[in-house]
Coordinates of C-alpha atoms in Angstrom, one line a residue:
Chain F
M9 CA 54.1 -39.1 -13.5
M10 CA 55.2 -40.8 -16.7
H11 CA 51.8 -40.0 -18.3
L12 CA 52.1 -36.3 -17.4
R13 CA 55.7 -36.0 -18.7
V14 CA 54.6 -37.6 -22.1
S15 CA 51.7 -35.2 -22.4
F16 CA 54.0 -32.2 -21.5
N17 CA 56.5 -33.3 -24.1
V18 CA 53.8 -33.8 -26.7
L19 CA 52.4 -30.3 -26.1
Y20 CA 55.9 -28.6 -25.9
I21 CA 56.9 -30.2 -29.1
L22 CA 53.7 -29.1 -30.7
S23 CA 54.3 -25.5 -29.4
M24 CA 57.8 -25.6 -30.9
C25 CA 56.4 -26.8 -34.2
L26 CA 53.6 -24.2 -34.2
G27 CA 56.2 -21.5 -33.4
F28 CA 58.4 -22.5 -36.1
L29 CA 55.5 -22.6 -38.5
C30 CA 54.4 -19.1 -37.5
V31 CA 57.9 -17.6 -38.1
M32 CA 58.1 -19.4 -41.4
F33 CA 54.6 -18.4 -42.5
V34 CA 55.1 -14.7 -41.7
C35 CA 58.6 -14.7 -43.4
L36 CA 57.1 -16.2 -46.5
W37 CA 54.1 -13.8 -46.5
S38 CA 56.3 -10.6 -46.3
G39 CA 59.2 -12.1 -48.3
T40 CA 57.4 -13.7 -51.2
W41 CA 53.8 -12.3 -51.5
R42 CA 54.6 -8.7 -50.2
G43 CA 57.7 -8.5 -52.2
G44 CA 60.6 -8.8 -49.6
F45 CA 62.4 -6.5 -47.2
A46 CA 64.1 -3.1 -47.1
W47 CA 64.6 -0.2 -44.7
D48 CA 63.8 2.7 -46.8
G49 CA 60.2 3.9 -45.9
S50 CA 58.6 1.9 -48.5
F51 CA 56.2 -1.0 -48.4
L52 CA 59.2 -3.1 -48.2
Q53 CA 60.2 -1.5 -44.9
F54 CA 56.6 -2.1 -43.6
N55 CA 57.2 -5.8 -44.4
W56 CA 59.4 -6.1 -41.4
H57 CA 56.5 -5.1 -39.2
P58 CA 54.6 -8.5 -39.2
V59 CA 57.7 -10.6 -39.2
L60 CA 59.2 -8.8 -36.1
M61 CA 56.0 -8.6 -34.2
V62 CA 55.0 -12.3 -34.6
T63 CA 58.5 -13.5 -34.0
S64 CA 59.0 -11.3 -30.8
L65 CA 55.6 -10.8 -29.1
V66 CA 54.3 -14.2 -29.9
V67 CA 57.0 -16.8 -30.6
L68 CA 59.9 -15.7 -28.5
Y69 CA 57.6 -14.4 -25.8
G70 CA 55.8 -17.7 -25.7
N71 CA 59.0 -19.7 -25.4
A72 CA 60.3 -17.4 -22.7
V73 CA 57.3 -18.0 -20.5
L74 CA 57.5 -21.7 -21.0
L75 CA 61.2 -21.9 -19.7
Y76 CA 59.9 -22.2 -16.2
R77 CA 58.0 -25.4 -17.2
V78 CA 60.6 -27.2 -19.2
P79 CA 61.6 -30.4 -17.2
L80 CA 65.4 -30.1 -17.6
P81 CA 67.9 -30.0 -14.8
W82 CA 68.5 -26.2 -14.9
S83 CA 68.8 -24.0 -11.8
K84 CA 66.4 -21.3 -11.1
W85 CA 69.2 -18.8 -11.9
W86 CA 69.7 -20.1 -15.3
R87 CA 66.1 -20.2 -16.0
K88 CA 65.7 -16.5 -14.9
V89 CA 68.7 -15.4 -17.1
A90 CA 67.4 -17.4 -20.1
H91 CA 63.9 -15.9 -19.5
A92 CA 65.2 -12.4 -19.2
G93 CA 67.6 -12.8 -22.1
L94 CA 65.2 -14.2 -24.6
L95 CA 62.6 -11.5 -23.6
L96 CA 65.3 -8.9 -24.1
V97 CA 65.8 -10.1 -27.7
A98 CA 62.1 -9.9 -28.0
V99 CA 61.8 -6.4 -26.7
V100 CA 64.5 -5.1 -29.1
L101 CA 62.9 -6.9 -32.1
C102 CA 59.4 -5.7 -31.3
L103 CA 60.6 -2.1 -31.0
L104 CA 62.3 -2.5 -34.4
G105 CA 59.0 -3.9 -35.6
V106 CA 57.1 -0.8 -34.4
S107 CA 59.7 1.5 -35.9
A108 CA 59.2 -0.2 -39.3
A109 CA 55.5 0.6 -39.2
F110 CA 56.0 4.3 -38.0
D111 CA 58.7 4.9 -40.6
F112 CA 56.5 3.6 -43.4
H113 CA 53.7 5.8 -42.1
S114 CA 55.8 9.0 -41.9
A115 CA 57.4 8.4 -45.4
N116 CA 53.9 7.9 -47.0
N117 CA 52.0 10.5 -45.0
I118 CA 49.8 7.8 -43.4
P119 CA 48.6 8.9 -39.9
H120 CA 50.0 6.9 -37.0
L121 CA 47.9 5.0 -34.4
Y122 CA 44.3 5.3 -35.8
S123 CA 43.2 1.7 -35.9
L124 CA 42.0 -0.5 -33.0
H125 CA 44.9 -2.8 -34.0
S126 CA 47.4 0.0 -33.6
W127 CA 45.8 0.9 -30.2
T128 CA 46.0 -2.6 -28.8
G129 CA 49.6 -3.1 -30.4
I130 CA 51.1 0.2 -28.8
V131 CA 49.6 -0.7 -25.4
T132 CA 51.1 -4.2 -25.8
V133 CA 54.6 -2.9 -26.7
A134 CA 54.5 -0.3 -23.9
L135 CA 53.4 -2.8 -21.3
F136 CA 56.0 -5.3 -22.4
T137 CA 58.9 -2.8 -22.2
L138 CA 57.7 -1.7 -18.8
Q139 CA 57.3 -5.3 -17.5
W140 CA 60.7 -6.2 -18.8
S141 CA 62.4 -3.2 -17.1
V142 CA 60.5 -3.7 -13.8
G143 CA 61.3 -7.4 -13.9
L144 CA 65.1 -6.8 -14.4
G145 CA 65.1 -4.6 -11.4
A146 CA 63.1 -6.6 -9.2
F147 CA 64.0 -10.3 -9.9
L148 CA 67.5 -10.1 -11.3
L149 CA 69.4 -7.3 -9.5
P150 CA 70.8 -8.3 -6.1
W151 CA 69.5 -5.4 -3.9
T152 CA 65.6 -5.8 -4.2
P153 CA 64.0 -6.7 -0.8
L154 CA 62.4 -10.1 -0.6
A155 CA 59.1 -8.6 0.6
F156 CA 59.0 -6.5 -2.7
K157 CA 59.7 -9.4 -4.8
S158 CA 57.1 -11.5 -3.3
F159 CA 54.6 -8.7 -3.7
L160 CA 55.5 -8.1 -7.3
K161 CA 55.7 -11.9 -8.3
P162 CA 51.9 -12.4 -8.8
I163 CA 51.5 -9.1 -10.6
H164 CA 54.5 -10.0 -12.9
V165 CA 52.9 -13.3 -13.7
W166 CA 49.5 -11.9 -14.4
M167 CA 51.0 -9.0 -16.5
G168 CA 53.0 -11.7 -18.4
M169 CA 49.9 -13.4 -19.4
A170 CA 47.9 -10.2 -20.2
I171 CA 50.7 -9.0 -22.5
F172 CA 50.9 -12.4 -24.3
I173 CA 47.1 -12.4 -24.9
L174 CA 47.2 -8.7 -26.0
G175 CA 50.0 -9.8 -28.4
L176 CA 47.7 -12.6 -29.8
I177 CA 44.9 -10.0 -30.4
S178 CA 47.1 -7.4 -31.8
S179 CA 48.7 -10.1 -34.2
L180 CA 45.5 -11.4 -35.6
S181 CA 43.8 -7.9 -35.9
G182 CA 47.0 -6.7 -37.6
I183 CA 47.1 -9.6 -40.2
N184 CA 43.4 -8.9 -40.9
E185 CA 44.0 -5.2 -41.2
K186 CA 47.0 -5.7 -43.6
L187 CA 44.8 -8.0 -46.0
L188 CA 41.9 -5.7 -45.9
L189 CA 43.9 -2.7 -46.8
T190 CA 46.3 -4.6 -49.3
L191 CA 43.9 -7.0 -51.2
V192 CA 41.7 -4.5 -52.6
G193 CA 41.2 -5.8 -56.3
G194 CA 39.9 -3.7 -59.0
N195 CA 41.6 -1.2 -61.3
G196 CA 45.2 -0.2 -60.1
S197 CA 45.5 -3.3 -58.0
N198 CA 47.7 -6.3 -59.0
T199 CA 45.8 -8.6 -56.6
E200 CA 42.4 -10.1 -56.5
P201 CA 40.4 -8.6 -53.6
Y202 CA 40.5 -10.3 -50.1
N203 CA 36.8 -11.4 -50.4
A204 CA 37.7 -13.5 -53.5
L205 CA 40.1 -15.4 -51.2
P206 CA 43.2 -15.4 -53.5
A207 CA 46.2 -17.8 -52.5
E208 CA 47.7 -15.0 -50.5
A209 CA 44.6 -14.5 -48.4
L210 CA 44.4 -18.3 -47.6
F211 CA 48.1 -18.3 -46.7
A212 CA 47.9 -15.2 -44.4
N213 CA 44.6 -16.3 -42.8
S214 CA 46.5 -19.6 -42.0
L215 CA 49.2 -17.6 -40.5
G216 CA 46.6 -16.0 -38.2
I217 CA 45.2 -19.4 -37.3
L218 CA 48.7 -20.7 -36.6
V219 CA 49.4 -17.8 -34.2
A220 CA 46.1 -18.4 -32.4
M221 CA 46.9 -22.1 -32.0
F222 CA 50.5 -21.5 -30.7
G223 CA 49.1 -19.1 -28.2
L224 CA 46.4 -21.4 -26.9
V225 CA 48.9 -24.3 -26.6
V226 CA 51.3 -22.1 -24.6
L227 CA 48.6 -21.0 -22.2
K228 CA 47.4 -24.6 -21.8
I229 CA 51.0 -25.7 -20.8
L230 CA 51.3 -22.4 -18.5
F231 CA 48.1 -23.1 -16.6
S232 CA 48.3 -26.9 -16.2
K233 CA 49.0 -27.2 -12.5
E234 CA 50.8 -30.5 -12.8
W235 CA 53.6 -28.7 -14.8
N236 CA 53.9 -25.8 -12.5
N237 CA 57.3 -26.4 -10.9
T238 CA 56.6 -25.4 -7.2
E239 CA 60.3 -24.8 -6.5
F240 CA 59.9 -21.6 -8.6
E241 CA 56.7 -20.6 -6.9
Q242 CA 58.5 -19.0 -3.8
E243 CA 61.0 -16.0 -4.2
S244 CA 64.3 -16.8 -2.6
D245 CA 65.7 -14.5 0.1
R246 CA 69.2 -14.9 -1.6
P247 CA 69.5 -12.5 -4.5
L248 CA 70.0 -14.0 -8.0
L249 CA 73.8 -13.3 -8.0
A250 CA 74.2 -15.1 -4.7
D251 CA 72.1 -18.1 -6.2
A252 CA 74.5 -18.3 -9.0
R253 CA 77.6 -18.8 -6.6
Chain V
M2 CA 40.9 -13.6 4.0
M3 CA 39.2 -10.2 4.5
H4 CA 41.8 -8.7 2.2
L5 CA 41.3 -11.3 -0.5
R6 CA 37.5 -10.9 -0.4
V7 CA 37.8 -7.1 -0.7
S8 CA 40.1 -7.6 -3.7
F9 CA 37.7 -10.1 -5.2
N10 CA 34.8 -7.8 -4.8
V11 CA 36.7 -4.8 -6.3
L12 CA 37.6 -6.9 -9.4
Y13 CA 34.3 -8.4 -9.7
I14 CA 32.5 -5.1 -9.6
L15 CA 35.1 -3.9 -12.1
S16 CA 34.1 -6.7 -14.4
M17 CA 30.4 -5.9 -14.0
C18 CA 31.0 -2.3 -14.8
L19 CA 33.3 -3.1 -17.9
G20 CA 30.7 -5.7 -19.1
F21 CA 27.9 -3.1 -18.9
L22 CA 30.0 -0.6 -20.6
C23 CA 30.8 -3.1 -23.5
V24 CA 27.2 -3.7 -24.1
M25 CA 26.2 0.0 -23.9
F26 CA 29.1 1.0 -26.2
V27 CA 28.4 -1.7 -28.9
C28 CA 24.5 -0.8 -28.9
L29 CA 25.3 3.0 -29.2
W30 CA 27.8 2.3 -32.0
S31 CA 25.3 0.2 -34.0
G32 CA 22.2 2.1 -32.9
T33 CA 23.6 5.6 -33.2
W34 CA 26.5 5.8 -35.6
R35 CA 25.6 2.9 -37.8
G36 CA 21.9 3.9 -38.1
G37 CA 20.0 1.4 -35.9
F38 CA 18.5 -2.1 -36.4
A39 CA 16.4 -4.1 -38.7
W40 CA 16.0 -7.8 -39.9
D41 CA 15.9 -7.1 -43.7
G42 CA 19.3 -8.0 -45.2
S43 CA 20.4 -4.5 -45.1
F44 CA 23.3 -2.8 -43.3
L45 CA 20.7 -2.4 -40.4
Q46 CA 20.6 -6.1 -40.1
F47 CA 24.4 -6.4 -40.0
N48 CA 24.3 -4.0 -37.1
W49 CA 22.9 -6.8 -34.9
H50 CA 26.0 -8.7 -35.5
P51 CA 28.5 -6.7 -33.3
V52 CA 25.8 -6.3 -30.6
L53 CA 24.9 -9.9 -30.4
M54 CA 28.5 -11.3 -30.6
V55 CA 29.9 -8.9 -28.0
T56 CA 27.0 -9.4 -25.7
S57 CA 27.0 -13.3 -26.0
L58 CA 30.7 -14.4 -26.6
V59 CA 32.2 -11.7 -24.3
V60 CA 29.9 -10.3 -21.6
L61 CA 27.5 -13.2 -20.9
Y62 CA 30.2 -15.9 -21.5
G63 CA 32.5 -14.0 -19.0
N64 CA 29.8 -13.7 -16.5
A65 CA 28.9 -17.4 -16.8
V66 CA 32.5 -18.5 -16.1
L67 CA 32.8 -16.2 -13.1
L68 CA 29.7 -17.8 -11.5
Y69 CA 31.9 -20.5 -9.9
R70 CA 34.0 -17.8 -8.2
V71 CA 31.3 -15.5 -6.7
P72 CA 31.4 -15.9 -2.8
L73 CA 27.7 -16.4 -2.3
P74 CA 26.0 -19.3 -0.5
W75 CA 24.7 -21.0 -3.6
S76 CA 24.9 -24.8 -4.0
K77 CA 26.9 -26.5 -6.7
W78 CA 23.7 -27.4 -8.4
W79 CA 22.5 -23.9 -8.7
R80 CA 25.7 -22.6 -9.9
K81 CA 25.8 -25.4 -12.6
V82 CA 22.3 -24.5 -13.7
A83 CA 23.0 -20.8 -13.7
H84 CA 26.2 -21.5 -15.7
A85 CA 24.4 -23.6 -18.2
G86 CA 21.4 -21.4 -18.5
L87 CA 23.4 -18.1 -19.0
L88 CA 25.5 -19.9 -21.7
L89 CA 22.4 -21.3 -23.4
V90 CA 21.3 -17.6 -23.8
A91 CA 24.8 -16.8 -25.1
V92 CA 24.8 -19.8 -27.6
V93 CA 21.4 -18.6 -28.9
L94 CA 22.3 -14.9 -29.2
C95 CA 25.6 -15.7 -30.8
L96 CA 24.0 -18.1 -33.4
L97 CA 21.5 -15.1 -34.2
G98 CA 24.5 -12.8 -34.5
V99 CA 26.2 -15.0 -37.0
S100 CA 22.9 -15.2 -39.0
A101 CA 22.7 -11.4 -39.1
A102 CA 26.1 -11.4 -40.8
F103 CA 25.4 -14.2 -43.1
D104 CA 22.0 -12.8 -44.2
F105 CA 23.5 -9.4 -44.9
H106 CA 26.3 -11.0 -47.1
S107 CA 23.8 -13.1 -49.0
A108 CA 21.4 -10.1 -49.6
N109 CA 24.3 -8.0 -50.9
N110 CA 26.4 -10.6 -52.8
I111 CA 29.3 -10.4 -50.4
P112 CA 31.2 -13.7 -49.9
H113 CA 31.0 -15.4 -46.6
L114 CA 33.9 -16.4 -44.4
Y115 CA 36.9 -14.9 -46.3
S116 CA 38.6 -12.7 -43.6
L117 CA 40.8 -13.9 -40.9
H118 CA 38.2 -12.4 -38.5
S119 CA 35.5 -14.6 -39.9
W120 CA 37.7 -17.7 -39.7
T121 CA 38.4 -17.2 -36.0
G122 CA 34.8 -16.1 -35.4
I123 CA 33.2 -19.2 -37.0
V124 CA 35.7 -21.6 -35.2
T125 CA 34.8 -19.9 -31.9
V126 CA 31.1 -20.2 -32.4
A127 CA 31.4 -23.8 -33.5
L128 CA 33.5 -24.7 -30.5
F129 CA 31.2 -22.9 -28.2
T130 CA 28.1 -24.8 -29.5
L131 CA 29.9 -28.0 -29.3
Q132 CA 31.3 -27.2 -25.7
W133 CA 27.8 -26.3 -24.5
S134 CA 26.3 -29.5 -25.9
V135 CA 29.0 -31.8 -24.5
G136 CA 28.9 -29.8 -21.2
L137 CA 25.1 -30.4 -20.9
G138 CA 25.4 -34.2 -21.6
A139 CA 28.4 -34.7 -19.4
F140 CA 27.7 -32.5 -16.3
L141 CA 23.9 -31.9 -16.0
L142 CA 22.3 -35.1 -17.2
P143 CA 22.1 -37.8 -14.5
W144 CA 23.4 -40.8 -16.3
T145 CA 27.0 -39.8 -17.1
P146 CA 29.7 -42.0 -15.4
L147 CA 31.8 -40.3 -12.8
A148 CA 35.1 -41.4 -14.6
F149 CA 34.0 -39.7 -17.7
K150 CA 33.0 -36.5 -15.9
S151 CA 36.4 -36.4 -14.1
F152 CA 38.2 -37.1 -17.5
L153 CA 36.2 -34.3 -19.2
K154 CA 36.4 -31.7 -16.4
P155 CA 39.9 -30.2 -17.2
I156 CA 39.3 -30.4 -21.0
H157 CA 36.0 -28.5 -20.4
V158 CA 37.8 -25.9 -18.3
W159 CA 40.5 -25.6 -20.7
M160 CA 38.2 -25.4 -23.8
G161 CA 36.2 -22.7 -21.9
M162 CA 39.1 -20.5 -21.6
A163 CA 40.3 -21.0 -25.2
I164 CA 36.8 -20.1 -26.5
F165 CA 36.7 -17.0 -24.4
I166 CA 40.2 -15.9 -25.7
L167 CA 39.1 -16.7 -29.2
G168 CA 36.0 -14.7 -28.7
L169 CA 38.2 -11.8 -27.6
I170 CA 40.4 -12.1 -30.6
S171 CA 37.2 -12.2 -32.9
S172 CA 35.6 -9.3 -31.3
L173 CA 38.5 -7.0 -31.6
S174 CA 39.5 -8.0 -35.2
G175 CA 35.9 -7.7 -36.1
I176 CA 35.5 -4.2 -34.7
N177 CA 38.8 -3.2 -36.6
E178 CA 37.5 -4.8 -39.8
K179 CA 34.1 -3.1 -39.7
L180 CA 35.8 0.3 -39.2
L181 CA 38.3 -0.4 -42.0
L182 CA 35.4 -1.4 -44.3
T183 CA 33.0 1.4 -43.4
L184 CA 35.0 4.5 -42.6
V185 CA 36.5 4.9 -46.0
G186 CA 36.1 8.6 -46.7
G187 CA 36.3 10.3 -50.0
N188 CA 33.6 10.7 -52.7
G189 CA 30.4 8.6 -52.1
S190 CA 31.1 8.2 -48.4
N191 CA 29.2 10.2 -45.7
T192 CA 32.1 9.7 -43.2
E193 CA 35.8 10.8 -42.8
P194 CA 38.2 7.9 -43.3
Y195 CA 39.2 5.8 -40.4
N196 CA 42.8 7.2 -40.4
A197 CA 41.4 10.7 -39.8
L198 CA 40.2 9.3 -36.5
P199 CA 36.6 10.7 -36.6
A200 CA 34.4 10.6 -33.4
E201 CA 32.9 7.2 -34.5
A202 CA 36.4 5.6 -34.8
L203 CA 37.4 6.9 -31.4
F204 CA 34.1 5.5 -29.9
A205 CA 34.4 2.1 -31.6
N206 CA 38.1 1.8 -30.8
S207 CA 37.3 2.6 -27.1
L208 CA 34.7 -0.2 -27.3
G209 CA 37.5 -2.6 -28.5
I210 CA 39.7 -1.5 -25.5
L211 CA 36.8 -2.0 -23.1
V212 CA 36.3 -5.6 -24.5
A213 CA 40.0 -6.3 -24.1
M214 CA 39.9 -5.0 -20.5
F215 CA 36.8 -7.0 -19.5
G216 CA 38.4 -10.0 -20.9
L217 CA 41.6 -9.6 -18.8
V218 CA 39.8 -8.9 -15.7
V219 CA 37.7 -12.1 -16.1
L220 CA 40.7 -14.1 -16.8
K221 CA 42.6 -12.4 -13.8
I222 CA 39.6 -13.5 -11.4
L223 CA 39.5 -17.0 -13.1
F224 CA 43.1 -17.8 -12.6
S225 CA 43.7 -16.4 -9.2
K226 CA 44.1 -19.5 -7.0
E227 CA 42.9 -17.8 -3.8
W228 CA 39.4 -17.5 -5.4
N229 CA 39.3 -20.9 -6.9
N230 CA 36.6 -22.5 -4.7
T231 CA 38.0 -26.0 -4.2
E232 CA 34.7 -27.5 -3.4
F233 CA 33.9 -27.3 -7.1
E234 CA 37.2 -29.0 -8.2
Q235 CA 36.1 -32.5 -7.8
E236 CA 33.2 -34.0 -9.7
S237 CA 30.6 -35.6 -7.5
D238 CA 29.5 -39.2 -7.9
R239 CA 26.0 -38.0 -7.4
P240 CA 24.3 -36.7 -10.6
L241 CA 23.2 -33.2 -10.7
L242 CA 19.5 -34.0 -10.3
A243 CA 20.4 -36.0 -7.2
D244 CA 22.5 -33.1 -5.9
A245 CA 19.3 -31.1 -6.3
R246 CA 17.3 -33.3 -4.0

């Protein structure tokens, strides 16, 4: 068991470091290379989009799913509340992140939702919002029948993983899209083209690689049977509020 | 058990249909909207790239990993051989697909490996080739010690999933990239811009959604414990060629 715990701790600390680097890189990309932040319909409002999406759909989301694996003496009740609370923050931030992109498009007469990135992104956000709402109703409110909770549990777990993978796909295709649309080079551009790999391209590509690495480490922890805390496998007949008493 | 088998069959048939649609859509996209195929350094050579990558890294790869879940009376030996054989075809096709892109770049003075898509793509192909070679040596050749096989098994399974997810990320970011670079509109272009969502954009975006759906259905089957055939969980002391006797 000592061997397993050490390995878990190594991977968990690695996931924390990668998550921190993802947030730092995406903030520096928007804040430094792309000129900073505003909420005025300009490019500076769009800059919130990658920051909010990577922070919410990747880093907060990944940490929220790992809460059921952390070997600390927390009750199931506290894990559920922390899981739902962290994901509520993530839902709010990702809806703000979508608004930043939509407002920027509207103010600049750019059509919404044309690219494959935007299609997977909007599906991810819609599924995430639905999943959070259904999860709240089914697993946190006290009147849900046990049979329904047991029926929903594997669907909730599966949907949770699907949304995370869709979030990774959307994040990487979005970073790639932003660089293709922004680093155009030539007359009228103050940057070198993407295909000349200027420093910004190297930095933002590295952000994409960090996001992918974070995602794969989270999924590794999630699907390693030895760290799957079996006490959380079965839904309790006692509603959450009763568990807390 | 009847209920589980029916659900498995439904999902497995769904995965087959989605895989078929992915190959059909990517062939029609390259073959019809992008003008067909050649091996002459032109755009027509590049057209092999999406076809070969989606077919190999997504559809053949997905089917190869599902071979261990299909409830047919195949021996472990035949499953291993079919798994390795299907993946060998996939390795060859994906290396050809990479060559198609590199040859096109070289012939047209386009730099290699600048985009995030190309970074994740080349990592995916390198890991896949390594995984196949190590897998052949460890699990198919008769002289590998059991202790090494048992040590490698969870790593092989985990790497297999990571490569598949990286393949999905690379495919979707690649389709998005191709559409952004090709559907530019304006003077000198014979297409409407991507953001006007011409028929080709709708079609290729749908291909991306089909690829994501195929990937998620494959992962659903893979991670459902009830379909995890436990007879394949343990590595046998008998080498494969002995198993075959």
